[in-house]
Amino acid sequence: KKSTMKTNFTDTLNKYNRHIAEYGPPDNHPYATRSNSNGCPLIGRACPLKADKVVDYSGDYGFPEGNVYAKSNISKSDVEEPGMKAAREAKELMRANTEMKRTNDL
C-alpha cells in the first residue's frame, strides 16, 4: 500500500502532466478567452502553471554549511503544587511559632 503523501504527490503530478499535454507547456500555454475557447480554461492559481509561478524557486533553500541546532531556554516549573506548598509553609510557620513560644516561656 502506498503512503498518502506519495499517493497525493503522484496524483498531483499526473494532473499537472495531463494539463500540460492538453493545453501546452509553460512557454506555449494559451489561455481561453471569450473570443477564443481553445486554451486553458482555468483561472488564476487553479491553473497548475500559474500556481507554479507563485512560488519563488530562485532562492537557495539547501542545507547550512555547518551544524545548526535550535536553541531554547527552558525554565523549570515548581514541582510542588501550590496548595501543598502553602500547607507545608503553614506547618513550618506553626512550628516556628511554637518554638518561639517555648523559648519565651523559659
PDB file of N, CA and C in Angstrom:
ATOM      1  N   LYS A   1       0.845  -1.186   0.000  1.00  0.00           N
ATOM      2  CA  LYS A   1       0.000   0.000   0.000  1.00  0.00           C
ATOM      3  C   LYS A   1       0.888   1.245   0.000  1.00  0.00           C
ATOM      4  N   LYS A   2       0.593   2.193  -0.873  1.00  0.00           N
ATOM      5  CA  LYS A   2       1.366   3.435  -0.950  1.00  0.00           C
ATOM      6  C   LYS A   2       1.013   4.361   0.202  1.00  0.00           C
ATOM      7  N   SER A   3       1.968   5.178   0.573  1.00  0.00           N
ATOM      8  CA  SER A   3       1.691   6.157   1.622  1.00  0.00           C
ATOM      9  C   SER A   3       0.808   7.267   1.055  1.00  0.00           C
ATOM     10  N   THR A   4       0.094   7.941   1.908  1.00  0.00           N
ATOM     11  CA  THR A   4      -0.805   9.007   1.477  1.00  0.00           C
ATOM     12  C   THR A   4      -0.025  10.136   0.824  1.00  0.00           C
ATOM     13  N   MET A   5       1.128  10.491   1.374  1.00  0.00           N
ATOM     14  CA  MET A   5       1.921  11.577   0.817  1.00  0.00           C
ATOM     15  C   MET A   5       2.385  11.225  -0.598  1.00  0.00           C
ATOM     16  N   LYS A   6       2.844  10.012  -0.763  1.00  0.00           N
ATOM     17  CA  LYS A   6       3.309   9.580  -2.091  1.00  0.00           C
ATOM     18  C   LYS A   6       2.140   9.531  -3.070  1.00  0.00           C
ATOM     19  N   THR A   7       1.001   9.052  -2.620  1.00  0.00           N
ATOM     20  CA  THR A   7      -0.192   8.993  -3.471  1.00  0.00           C
ATOM     21  C   THR A   7      -0.622  10.398  -3.887  1.00  0.00           C
ATOM     22  N   ASN A   8      -0.642  11.329  -2.933  1.00  0.00           N
ATOM     23  CA  ASN A   8      -1.016  12.717  -3.241  1.00  0.00           C
ATOM     24  C   ASN A   8      -0.048  13.338  -4.238  1.00  0.00           C
ATOM     25  N   PHE A   9       1.239  13.097  -4.052  1.00  0.00           N
ATOM     26  CA  PHE A   9       2.246  13.628  -4.971  1.00  0.00           C
ATOM     27  C   PHE A   9       2.042  13.062  -6.370  1.00  0.00           C
ATOM     28  N   THR A  10       1.840  11.751  -6.459  1.00  0.00           N
ATOM     29  CA  THR A  10       1.651  11.105  -7.758  1.00  0.00           C
ATOM     30  C   THR A  10       0.397  11.625  -8.444  1.00  0.00           C
ATOM     31  N   ASP A  11      -0.694  11.767  -7.703  1.00  0.00           N
ATOM     32  CA  ASP A  11      -1.941  12.284  -8.275  1.00  0.00           C
ATOM     33  C   ASP A  11      -1.758  13.705  -8.801  1.00  0.00           C
ATOM     34  N   THR A  12      -1.108  14.555  -8.008  1.00  0.00           N
ATOM     35  CA  THR A  12      -0.882  15.944  -8.416  1.00  0.00           C
ATOM     36  C   THR A  12       0.019  16.017  -9.637  1.00  0.00           C
ATOM     37  N   LEU A  13       1.073  15.215  -9.656  1.00  0.00           N
ATOM     38  CA  LEU A  13       1.986  15.200 -10.804  1.00  0.00           C
ATOM     39  C   LEU A  13       1.265  14.716 -12.059  1.00  0.00           C
ATOM     40  N   ASN A  14       0.429  13.708 -11.925  1.00  0.00           N
ATOM     41  CA  ASN A  14      -0.325  13.213 -13.082  1.00  0.00           C
ATOM     42  C   ASN A  14      -1.289  14.274 -13.612  1.00  0.00           C
ATOM     43  N   LYS A  15      -1.965  15.015 -12.718  1.00  0.00           N
ATOM     44  CA  LYS A  15      -2.861  16.097 -13.143  1.00  0.00           C
ATOM     45  C   LYS A  15      -2.070  17.178 -13.880  1.00  0.00           C
ATOM     46  N   TYR A  16      -0.900  17.524 -13.336  1.00  0.00           N
ATOM     47  CA  TYR A  16      -0.038  18.537 -13.949  1.00  0.00           C
ATOM     48  C   TYR A  16       0.373  18.096 -15.350  1.00  0.00           C
ATOM     49  N   ASN A  17       0.829  16.857 -15.479  1.00  0.00           N
ATOM     50  CA  ASN A  17       1.267  16.356 -16.789  1.00  0.00           C
ATOM     51  C   ASN A  17       0.113  16.273 -17.784  1.00  0.00           C
ATOM     52  N   ARG A  18      -1.063  15.857 -17.338  1.00  0.00           N
ATOM     53  CA  ARG A  18      -2.238  15.830 -18.220  1.00  0.00           C
ATOM     54  C   ARG A  18      -2.607  17.233 -18.681  1.00  0.00           C
ATOM     55  N   HIS A  19      -2.521  18.197 -17.765  1.00  0.00           N
ATOM     56  CA  HIS A  19      -2.843  19.588 -18.099  1.00  0.00           C
ATOM     57  C   HIS A  19      -1.881  20.111 -19.168  1.00  0.00           C
ATOM     58  N   ILE A  20      -0.598  19.854 -19.002  1.00  0.00           N
ATOM     59  CA  ILE A  20       0.404  20.295 -19.981  1.00  0.00           C
ATOM     60  C   ILE A  20       0.187  19.591 -21.318  1.00  0.00           C
ATOM     61  N   ALA A  21      -0.135  18.294 -21.283  1.00  0.00           N
ATOM     62  CA  ALA A  21      -0.376  17.558 -22.528  1.00  0.00           C
ATOM     63  C   ALA A  21      -1.580  18.126 -23.277  1.00  0.00           C
ATOM     64  N   GLU A  22      -2.594  18.572 -22.535  1.00  0.00           N
ATOM     65  CA  GLU A  22      -3.806  19.076 -23.179  1.00  0.00           C
ATOM     66  C   GLU A  22      -3.687  20.532 -23.620  1.00  0.00           C
ATOM     67  N   TYR A  23      -3.064  21.391 -22.800  1.00  0.00           N
ATOM     68  CA  TYR A  23      -3.059  22.829 -23.082  1.00  0.00           C
ATOM     69  C   TYR A  23      -1.681  23.407 -23.419  1.00  0.00           C
ATOM     70  N   GLY A  24      -0.644  22.616 -23.361  1.00  0.00           N
ATOM     71  CA  GLY A  24       0.687  23.087 -23.754  1.00  0.00           C
ATOM     72  C   GLY A  24       1.596  23.383 -22.578  1.00  0.00           C
ATOM     73  N   PRO A  25       2.914  23.394 -22.858  1.00  0.00           N
ATOM     74  CA  PRO A  25       3.927  23.652 -21.820  1.00  0.00           C
ATOM     75  C   PRO A  25       3.950  25.125 -21.419  1.00  0.00           C
ATOM     76  N   PRO A  26       4.739  25.476 -20.398  1.00  0.00           N
ATOM     77  CA  PRO A  26       4.757  26.852 -19.901  1.00  0.00           C
ATOM     78  C   PRO A  26       5.075  27.907 -20.967  1.00  0.00           C
ATOM     79  N   ASP A  27       5.978  27.604 -21.903  1.00  0.00           N
ATOM     80  CA  ASP A  27       6.333  28.605 -22.911  1.00  0.00           C
ATOM     81  C   ASP A  27       5.286  28.718 -24.024  1.00  0.00           C
ATOM     82  N   ASN A  28       4.352  27.780 -24.114  1.00  0.00           N
ATOM     83  CA  ASN A  28       3.299  27.818 -25.122  1.00  0.00           C
ATOM     84  C   ASN A  28       1.990  27.343 -24.471  1.00  0.00           C
ATOM     85  N   HIS A  29       1.464  28.172 -23.609  1.00  0.00           N
ATOM     86  CA  HIS A  29       0.283  27.792 -22.817  1.00  0.00           C
ATOM     87  C   HIS A  29      -0.784  28.872 -22.978  1.00  0.00           C
ATOM     88  N   PRO A  30      -1.564  28.824 -24.054  1.00  0.00           N
ATOM     89  CA  PRO A  30      -2.585  29.853 -24.253  1.00  0.00           C
ATOM     90  C   PRO A  30      -3.761  29.678 -23.290  1.00  0.00           C
ATOM     91  N   TYR A  31      -4.323  30.800 -22.903  1.00  0.00           N
ATOM     92  CA  TYR A  31      -5.479  30.773 -22.019  1.00  0.00           C
ATOM     93  C   TYR A  31      -6.735  31.072 -22.816  1.00  0.00           C
ATOM     94  N   ALA A  32      -7.811  30.429 -22.436  1.00  0.00           N
ATOM     95  CA  ALA A  32      -9.085  30.626 -23.128  1.00  0.00           C
ATOM     96  C   ALA A  32      -9.607  32.031 -22.861  1.00  0.00           C
ATOM     97  N   THR A  33     -10.211  32.609 -23.892  1.00  0.00           N
ATOM     98  CA  THR A  33     -10.843  33.919 -23.765  1.00  0.00           C
ATOM     99  C   THR A  33     -12.276  33.799 -24.256  1.00  0.00           C
ATOM    100  N   ARG A  34     -13.029  34.876 -24.155  1.00  0.00           N
ATOM    101  CA  ARG A  34     -14.409  34.832 -24.627  1.00  0.00           C
ATOM    102  C   ARG A  34     -14.470  34.636 -26.138  1.00  0.00           C
ATOM    103  N   SER A  35     -13.495  35.220 -26.833  1.00  0.00           N
ATOM    104  CA  SER A  35     -13.499  35.102 -28.285  1.00  0.00           C
ATOM    105  C   SER A  35     -12.845  33.809 -28.771  1.00  0.00           C
ATOM    106  N   ASN A  36     -12.000  33.219 -27.953  1.00  0.00           N
ATOM    107  CA  ASN A  36     -11.299  32.001 -28.352  1.00  0.00           C
ATOM    108  C   ASN A  36     -11.352  31.006 -27.197  1.00  0.00           C
ATOM    109  N   SER A  37     -12.143  29.960 -27.364  1.00  0.00           N
ATOM    110  CA  SER A  37     -12.301  28.988 -26.285  1.00  0.00           C
ATOM    111  C   SER A  37     -11.225  27.906 -26.307  1.00  0.00           C
ATOM    112  N   ASN A  38     -10.340  27.955 -27.298  1.00  0.00           N
ATOM    113  CA  ASN A  38      -9.233  26.985 -27.345  1.00  0.00           C
ATOM    114  C   ASN A  38      -8.124  27.481 -26.430  1.00  0.00           C
ATOM    115  N   GLY A  39      -7.812  26.739 -25.414  1.00  0.00           N
ATOM    116  CA  GLY A  39      -6.781  27.114 -24.463  1.00  0.00           C
ATOM    117  C   GLY A  39      -7.179  26.697 -23.063  1.00  0.00           C
ATOM    118  N   CYS A  40      -6.333  27.004 -22.138  1.00  0.00           N
ATOM    119  CA  CYS A  40      -6.546  26.626 -20.740  1.00  0.00           C
ATOM    120  C   CYS A  40      -7.740  27.390 -20.179  1.00  0.00           C
ATOM    121  N   PRO A  41      -8.762  26.689 -19.712  1.00  0.00           N
ATOM    122  CA  PRO A  41      -9.948  27.363 -19.178  1.00  0.00           C
ATOM    123  C   PRO A  41      -9.833  27.755 -17.705  1.00  0.00           C
ATOM    124  N   LEU A  42      -8.760  27.336 -17.049  1.00  0.00           N
ATOM    125  CA  LEU A  42      -8.627  27.577 -15.611  1.00  0.00           C
ATOM    126  C   LEU A  42      -8.188  29.014 -15.335  1.00  0.00           C
ATOM    127  N   ILE A  43      -8.754  29.604 -14.308  1.00  0.00           N
ATOM    128  CA  ILE A  43      -8.484  30.998 -13.968  1.00  0.00           C
ATOM    129  C   ILE A  43      -7.578  31.057 -12.747  1.00  0.00           C
ATOM    130  N   GLY A  44      -6.600  31.952 -12.802  1.00  0.00           N
ATOM    131  CA  GLY A  44      -5.722  32.191 -11.658  1.00  0.00           C
ATOM    132  C   GLY A  44      -4.922  30.964 -11.259  1.00  0.00           C
ATOM    133  N   ARG A  45      -4.818  30.748  -9.951  1.00  0.00           N
ATOM    134  CA  ARG A  45      -3.989  29.648  -9.443  1.00  0.00           C
ATOM    135  C   ARG A  45      -4.623  28.286  -9.641  1.00  0.00           C
ATOM    136  N   ALA A  46      -5.829  28.241 -10.180  1.00  0.00           N
ATOM    137  CA  ALA A  46      -6.435  26.949 -10.493  1.00  0.00           C
ATOM    138  C   ALA A  46      -5.640  26.266 -11.605  1.00  0.00           C
ATOM    139  N   CYS A  47      -4.997  27.076 -12.448  1.00  0.00           N
ATOM    140  CA  CYS A  47      -4.115  26.525 -13.478  1.00  0.00           C
ATOM    141  C   CYS A  47      -2.798  26.148 -12.808  1.00  0.00           C
ATOM    142  N   PRO A  48      -2.362  24.898 -12.940  1.00  0.00           N
ATOM    143  CA  PRO A  48      -1.133  24.491 -12.245  1.00  0.00           C
ATOM    144  C   PRO A  48       0.104  25.263 -12.695  1.00  0.00           C
ATOM    145  N   LEU A  49       0.123  25.745 -13.930  1.00  0.00           N
ATOM    146  CA  LEU A  49       1.283  26.518 -14.382  1.00  0.00           C
ATOM    147  C   LEU A  49       1.334  27.892 -13.721  1.00  0.00           C
ATOM    148  N   LYS A  50       0.179  28.529 -13.565  1.00  0.00           N
ATOM    149  CA  LYS A  50       0.155  29.818 -12.857  1.00  0.00           C
ATOM    150  C   LYS A  50       0.457  29.617 -11.375  1.00  0.00           C
ATOM    151  N   ALA A  51      -0.064  28.549 -10.799  1.00  0.00           N
ATOM    152  CA  ALA A  51       0.199  28.270  -9.385  1.00  0.00           C
ATOM    153  C   ALA A  51       1.682  28.001  -9.161  1.00  0.00           C
ATOM    154  N   ASP A  52       2.339  27.381 -10.138  1.00  0.00           N
ATOM    155  CA  ASP A  52       3.761  27.073 -10.020  1.00  0.00           C
ATOM    156  C   ASP A  52       4.609  28.343 -10.068  1.00  0.00           C
ATOM    157  N   LYS A  53       4.127  29.376 -10.765  1.00  0.00           N
ATOM    158  CA  LYS A  53       4.870  30.641 -10.861  1.00  0.00           C
ATOM    159  C   LYS A  53       4.813  31.434  -9.560  1.00  0.00           C
ATOM    160  N   VAL A  54       3.835  31.161  -8.707  1.00  0.00           N
ATOM    161  CA  VAL A  54       3.682  31.889  -7.451  1.00  0.00           C
ATOM    162  C   VAL A  54       4.852  31.609  -6.508  1.00  0.00           C
ATOM    163  N   VAL A  55       5.380  30.391  -6.534  1.00  0.00           N
ATOM    164  CA  VAL A  55       6.480  30.008  -5.652  1.00  0.00           C
ATOM    165  C   VAL A  55       7.802  30.453  -6.267  1.00  0.00           C
ATOM    166  N   ASP A  56       8.647  31.093  -5.466  1.00  0.00           N
ATOM    167  CA  ASP A  56       9.955  31.542  -5.933  1.00  0.00           C
ATOM    168  C   ASP A  56      10.969  30.423  -5.732  1.00  0.00           C
ATOM    169  N   TYR A  57      11.383  29.833  -6.835  1.00  0.00           N
ATOM    170  CA  TYR A  57      12.339  28.729  -6.765  1.00  0.00           C
ATOM    171  C   TYR A  57      13.782  29.201  -6.940  1.00  0.00           C
ATOM    172  N   SER A  58      14.002  30.508  -7.034  1.00  0.00           N
ATOM    173  CA  SER A  58      15.349  31.012  -7.319  1.00  0.00           C
ATOM    174  C   SER A  58      16.251  31.023  -6.086  1.00  0.00           C
ATOM    175  N   GLY A  59      15.679  31.014  -4.894  1.00  0.00           N
ATOM    176  CA  GLY A  59      16.483  31.071  -3.673  1.00  0.00           C
ATOM    177  C   GLY A  59      17.167  29.747  -3.375  1.00  0.00           C
ATOM    178  N   ASP A  60      18.224  29.825  -2.588  1.00  0.00           N
ATOM    179  CA  ASP A  60      18.938  28.614  -2.185  1.00  0.00           C
ATOM    180  C   ASP A  60      18.348  28.143  -0.865  1.00  0.00           C
ATOM    181  N   TYR A  61      17.606  27.061  -0.923  1.00  0.00           N
ATOM    182  CA  TYR A  61      16.980  26.512   0.275  1.00  0.00           C
ATOM    183  C   TYR A  61      17.673  25.231   0.712  1.00  0.00           C
ATOM    184  N   GLY A  62      18.962  25.115   0.424  1.00  0.00           N
ATOM    185  CA  GLY A  62      19.715  23.911   0.742  1.00  0.00           C
ATOM    186  C   GLY A  62      20.085  23.834   2.207  1.00  0.00           C
ATOM    187  N   PHE A  63      20.945  22.908   2.507  1.00  0.00           N
ATOM    188  CA  PHE A  63      21.369  22.681   3.876  1.00  0.00           C
ATOM    189  C   PHE A  63      22.422  23.706   4.279  1.00  0.00           C
ATOM    190  N   PRO A  64      22.494  24.061   5.561  1.00  0.00           N
ATOM    191  CA  PRO A  64      23.527  25.002   6.020  1.00  0.00           C
ATOM    192  C   PRO A  64      24.905  24.343   5.973  1.00  0.00           C
ATOM    193  N   GLU A  65      25.933  25.179   5.946  1.00  0.00           N
ATOM    194  CA  GLU A  65      27.312  24.683   5.857  1.00  0.00           C
ATOM    195  C   GLU A  65      27.704  23.844   7.075  1.00  0.00           C
ATOM    196  N   GLY A  66      27.453  24.350   8.242  1.00  0.00           N
ATOM    197  CA  GLY A  66      27.862  23.639   9.453  1.00  0.00           C
ATOM    198  C   GLY A  66      26.662  23.115  10.215  1.00  0.00           C
ATOM    199  N   ASN A  67      26.945  22.658  11.437  1.00  0.00           N
ATOM    200  CA  ASN A  67      25.860  22.170  12.290  1.00  0.00           C
ATOM    201  C   ASN A  67      25.041  23.338  12.811  1.00  0.00           C
ATOM    202  N   VAL A  68      23.746  23.234  12.706  1.00  0.00           N
ATOM    203  CA  VAL A  68      22.844  24.260  13.203  1.00  0.00           C
ATOM    204  C   VAL A  68      21.826  23.583  14.107  1.00  0.00           C
ATOM    205  N   TYR A  69      21.723  24.078  15.322  1.00  0.00           N
ATOM    206  CA  TYR A  69      20.791  23.492  16.277  1.00  0.00           C
ATOM    207  C   TYR A  69      19.864  24.576  16.794  1.00  0.00           C
ATOM    208  N   ALA A  70      18.646  24.224  17.029  1.00  0.00           N
ATOM    209  CA  ALA A  70      17.693  25.160  17.619  1.00  0.00           C
ATOM    210  C   ALA A  70      18.026  25.339  19.087  1.00  0.00           C
ATOM    211  N   LYS A  71      18.012  26.578  19.553  1.00  0.00           N
ATOM    212  CA  LYS A  71      18.306  26.864  20.953  1.00  0.00           C
ATOM    213  C   LYS A  71      17.024  27.320  21.623  1.00  0.00           C
ATOM    214  N   SER A  72      16.771  26.774  22.781  1.00  0.00           N
ATOM    215  CA  SER A  72      15.589  27.192  23.529  1.00  0.00           C
ATOM    216  C   SER A  72      15.942  27.308  24.998  1.00  0.00           C
ATOM    217  N   ASN A  73      15.337  28.278  25.650  1.00  0.00           N
ATOM    218  CA  ASN A  73      15.536  28.462  27.089  1.00  0.00           C
ATOM    219  C   ASN A  73      14.398  27.778  27.813  1.00  0.00           C
ATOM    220  N   ILE A  74      14.733  26.898  28.709  1.00  0.00           N
ATOM    221  CA  ILE A  74      13.726  26.166  29.454  1.00  0.00           C
ATOM    222  C   ILE A  74      13.826  26.566  30.916  1.00  0.00           C
ATOM    223  N   SER A  75      12.739  27.058  31.452  1.00  0.00           N
ATOM    224  CA  SER A  75      12.711  27.361  32.877  1.00  0.00           C
ATOM    225  C   SER A  75      11.819  26.326  33.536  1.00  0.00           C
ATOM    226  N   LYS A  76      12.360  25.696  34.559  1.00  0.00           N
ATOM    227  CA  LYS A  76      11.632  24.619  35.232  1.00  0.00           C
ATOM    228  C   LYS A  76      10.543  25.192  36.111  1.00  0.00           C
ATOM    229  N   SER A  77       9.429  24.553  36.057  1.00  0.00           N
ATOM    230  CA  SER A  77       8.326  24.992  36.905  1.00  0.00           C
ATOM    231  C   SER A  77       8.486  24.381  38.289  1.00  0.00           C
ATOM    232  N   ASP A  78       7.762  24.929  39.228  1.00  0.00           N
ATOM    233  CA  ASP A  78       7.802  24.420  40.592  1.00  0.00           C
ATOM    234  C   ASP A  78       7.053  23.085  40.615  1.00  0.00           C
ATOM    235  N   VAL A  79       7.741  22.032  41.024  1.00  0.00           N
ATOM    236  CA  VAL A  79       7.152  20.700  41.012  1.00  0.00           C
ATOM    237  C   VAL A  79       6.047  20.580  42.050  1.00  0.00           C
ATOM    238  N   GLU A  80       6.206  21.296  43.162  1.00  0.00           N
ATOM    239  CA  GLU A  80       5.245  21.216  44.259  1.00  0.00           C
ATOM    240  C   GLU A  80       3.978  21.996  43.896  1.00  0.00           C
ATOM    241  N   GLU A  81       2.836  21.392  44.129  1.00  0.00           N
ATOM    242  CA  GLU A  81       1.571  22.056  43.852  1.00  0.00           C
ATOM    243  C   GLU A  81       1.397  23.244  44.800  1.00  0.00           C
ATOM    244  N   PRO A  82       0.718  24.300  44.344  1.00  0.00           N
ATOM    245  CA  PRO A  82       0.565  25.481  45.207  1.00  0.00           C
ATOM    246  C   PRO A  82      -0.122  25.173  46.533  1.00  0.00           C
ATOM    247  N   GLY A  83      -1.142  24.332  46.522  1.00  0.00           N
ATOM    248  CA  GLY A  83      -1.854  24.004  47.764  1.00  0.00           C
ATOM    249  C   GLY A  83      -0.960  23.256  48.743  1.00  0.00           C
ATOM    250  N   MET A  84      -0.198  22.317  48.228  1.00  0.00           N
ATOM    251  CA  MET A  84       0.721  21.542  49.071  1.00  0.00           C
ATOM    252  C   MET A  84       1.820  22.446  49.617  1.00  0.00           C
ATOM    253  N   LYS A  85       2.285  23.371  48.782  1.00  0.00           N
ATOM    254  CA  LYS A  85       3.338  24.286  49.210  1.00  0.00           C
ATOM    255  C   LYS A  85       2.825  25.186  50.337  1.00  0.00           C
ATOM    256  N   ALA A  86       1.607  25.694  50.191  1.00  0.00           N
ATOM    257  CA  ALA A  86       1.028  26.567  51.229  1.00  0.00           C
ATOM    258  C   ALA A  86       0.841  25.796  52.534  1.00  0.00           C
ATOM    259  N   ALA A  87       0.402  24.538  52.469  1.00  0.00           N
ATOM    260  CA  ALA A  87       0.217  23.725  53.673  1.00  0.00           C
ATOM    261  C   ALA A  87       1.555  23.488  54.365  1.00  0.00           C
ATOM    262  N   ARG A  88       2.594  23.183  53.572  1.00  0.00           N
ATOM    263  CA  ARG A  88       3.921  22.961  54.146  1.00  0.00           C
ATOM    264  C   ARG A  88       4.436  24.221  54.817  1.00  0.00           C
ATOM    265  N   GLU A  89       4.268  25.394  54.159  1.00  0.00           N
ATOM    266  CA  GLU A  89       4.727  26.649  54.736  1.00  0.00           C
ATOM    267  C   GLU A  89       3.959  26.988  56.021  1.00  0.00           C
ATOM    268  N   ALA A  90       2.666  26.672  56.052  1.00  0.00           N
ATOM    269  CA  ALA A  90       1.863  26.928  57.255  1.00  0.00           C
ATOM    270  C   ALA A  90       2.350  26.072  58.414  1.00  0.00           C
ATOM    271  N   LYS A  91       2.666  24.798  58.155  1.00  0.00           N
ATOM    272  CA  LYS A  91       3.187  23.919  59.212  1.00  0.00           C
ATOM    273  C   LYS A  91       4.520  24.431  59.731  1.00  0.00           C
ATOM    274  N   GLU A  92       5.400  24.891  58.822  1.00  0.00           N
ATOM    275  CA  GLU A  92       6.703  25.420  59.245  1.00  0.00           C
ATOM    276  C   GLU A  92       6.524  26.664  60.107  1.00  0.00           C
ATOM    277  N   LEU A  93       5.559  27.511  59.723  1.00  0.00           N
ATOM    278  CA  LEU A  93       5.304  28.724  60.495  1.00  0.00           C
ATOM    279  C   LEU A  93       4.758  28.390  61.884  1.00  0.00           C
ATOM    280  N   MET A  94       3.848  27.411  61.964  1.00  0.00           N
ATOM    281  CA  MET A  94       3.308  26.990  63.259  1.00  0.00           C
ATOM    282  C   MET A  94       4.416  26.409  64.132  1.00  0.00           C
ATOM    283  N   ARG A  95       5.298  25.592  63.546  1.00  0.00           N
ATOM    284  CA  ARG A  95       6.409  25.003  64.292  1.00  0.00           C
ATOM    285  C   ARG A  95       7.332  26.102  64.809  1.00  0.00           C
ATOM    286  N   ALA A  96       7.623  27.104  63.966  1.00  0.00           N
ATOM    287  CA  ALA A  96       8.491  28.205  64.392  1.00  0.00           C
ATOM    288  C   ALA A  96       7.831  29.010  65.516  1.00  0.00           C
ATOM    289  N   ASN A  97       6.522  29.238  65.393  1.00  0.00           N
ATOM    290  CA  ASN A  97       5.804  29.972  66.449  1.00  0.00           C
ATOM    291  C   ASN A  97       5.804  29.187  67.756  1.00  0.00           C
ATOM    292  N   THR A  98       5.614  27.872  67.682  1.00  0.00           N
ATOM    293  CA  THR A  98       5.618  27.029  68.877  1.00  0.00           C
ATOM    294  C   THR A  98       6.989  27.067  69.539  1.00  0.00           C
ATOM    295  N   GLU A  99       8.046  26.979  68.730  1.00  0.00           N
ATOM    296  CA  GLU A  99       9.406  27.022  69.283  1.00  0.00           C
ATOM    297  C   GLU A  99       9.672  28.373  69.935  1.00  0.00           C
ATOM    298  N   MET A 100       9.203  29.443  69.307  1.00  0.00           N
ATOM    299  CA  MET A 100       9.418  30.791  69.845  1.00  0.00           C
ATOM    300  C   MET A 100       8.663  30.946  71.168  1.00  0.00           C
ATOM    301  N   LYS A 101       7.455  30.398  71.254  1.00  0.00           N
ATOM    302  CA  LYS A 101       6.669  30.484  72.486  1.00  0.00           C
ATOM    303  C   LYS A 101       7.345  29.735  73.615  1.00  0.00           C
ATOM    304  N   ARG A 102       7.874  28.527  73.307  1.00  0.00           N
ATOM    305  CA  ARG A 102       8.593  27.737  74.335  1.00  0.00           C
ATOM    306  C   ARG A 102       9.832  28.487  74.815  1.00  0.00           C
ATOM    307  N   THR A 103      10.538  29.122  73.871  1.00  0.00           N
ATOM    308  CA  THR A 103      11.738  29.873  74.248  1.00  0.00           C
ATOM    309  C   THR A 103      11.384  31.035  75.152  1.00  0.00           C
ATOM    310  N   ASN A 104      10.304  31.724  74.851  1.00  0.00           N
ATOM    311  CA  ASN A 104       9.874  32.854  75.688  1.00  0.00           C
ATOM    312  C   ASN A 104       9.401  32.394  77.057  1.00  0.00           C
ATOM    313  N   ASP A 105       8.775  31.211  77.151  1.00  0.00           N
ATOM    314  CA  ASP A 105       8.279  30.701  78.423  1.00  0.00           C
ATOM    315  C   ASP A 105       9.437  30.314  79.351  1.00  0.00           C
ATOM    316  N   LEU A 106      10.570  29.991  78.807  1.00  0.00           N
ATOM    317  CA  LEU A 106      11.723  29.617  79.657  1.00  0.00           C
ATOM    318  C   LEU A 106      12.299  30.815  80.275  1.00  0.00           C
TER     319      LEU A 106
END
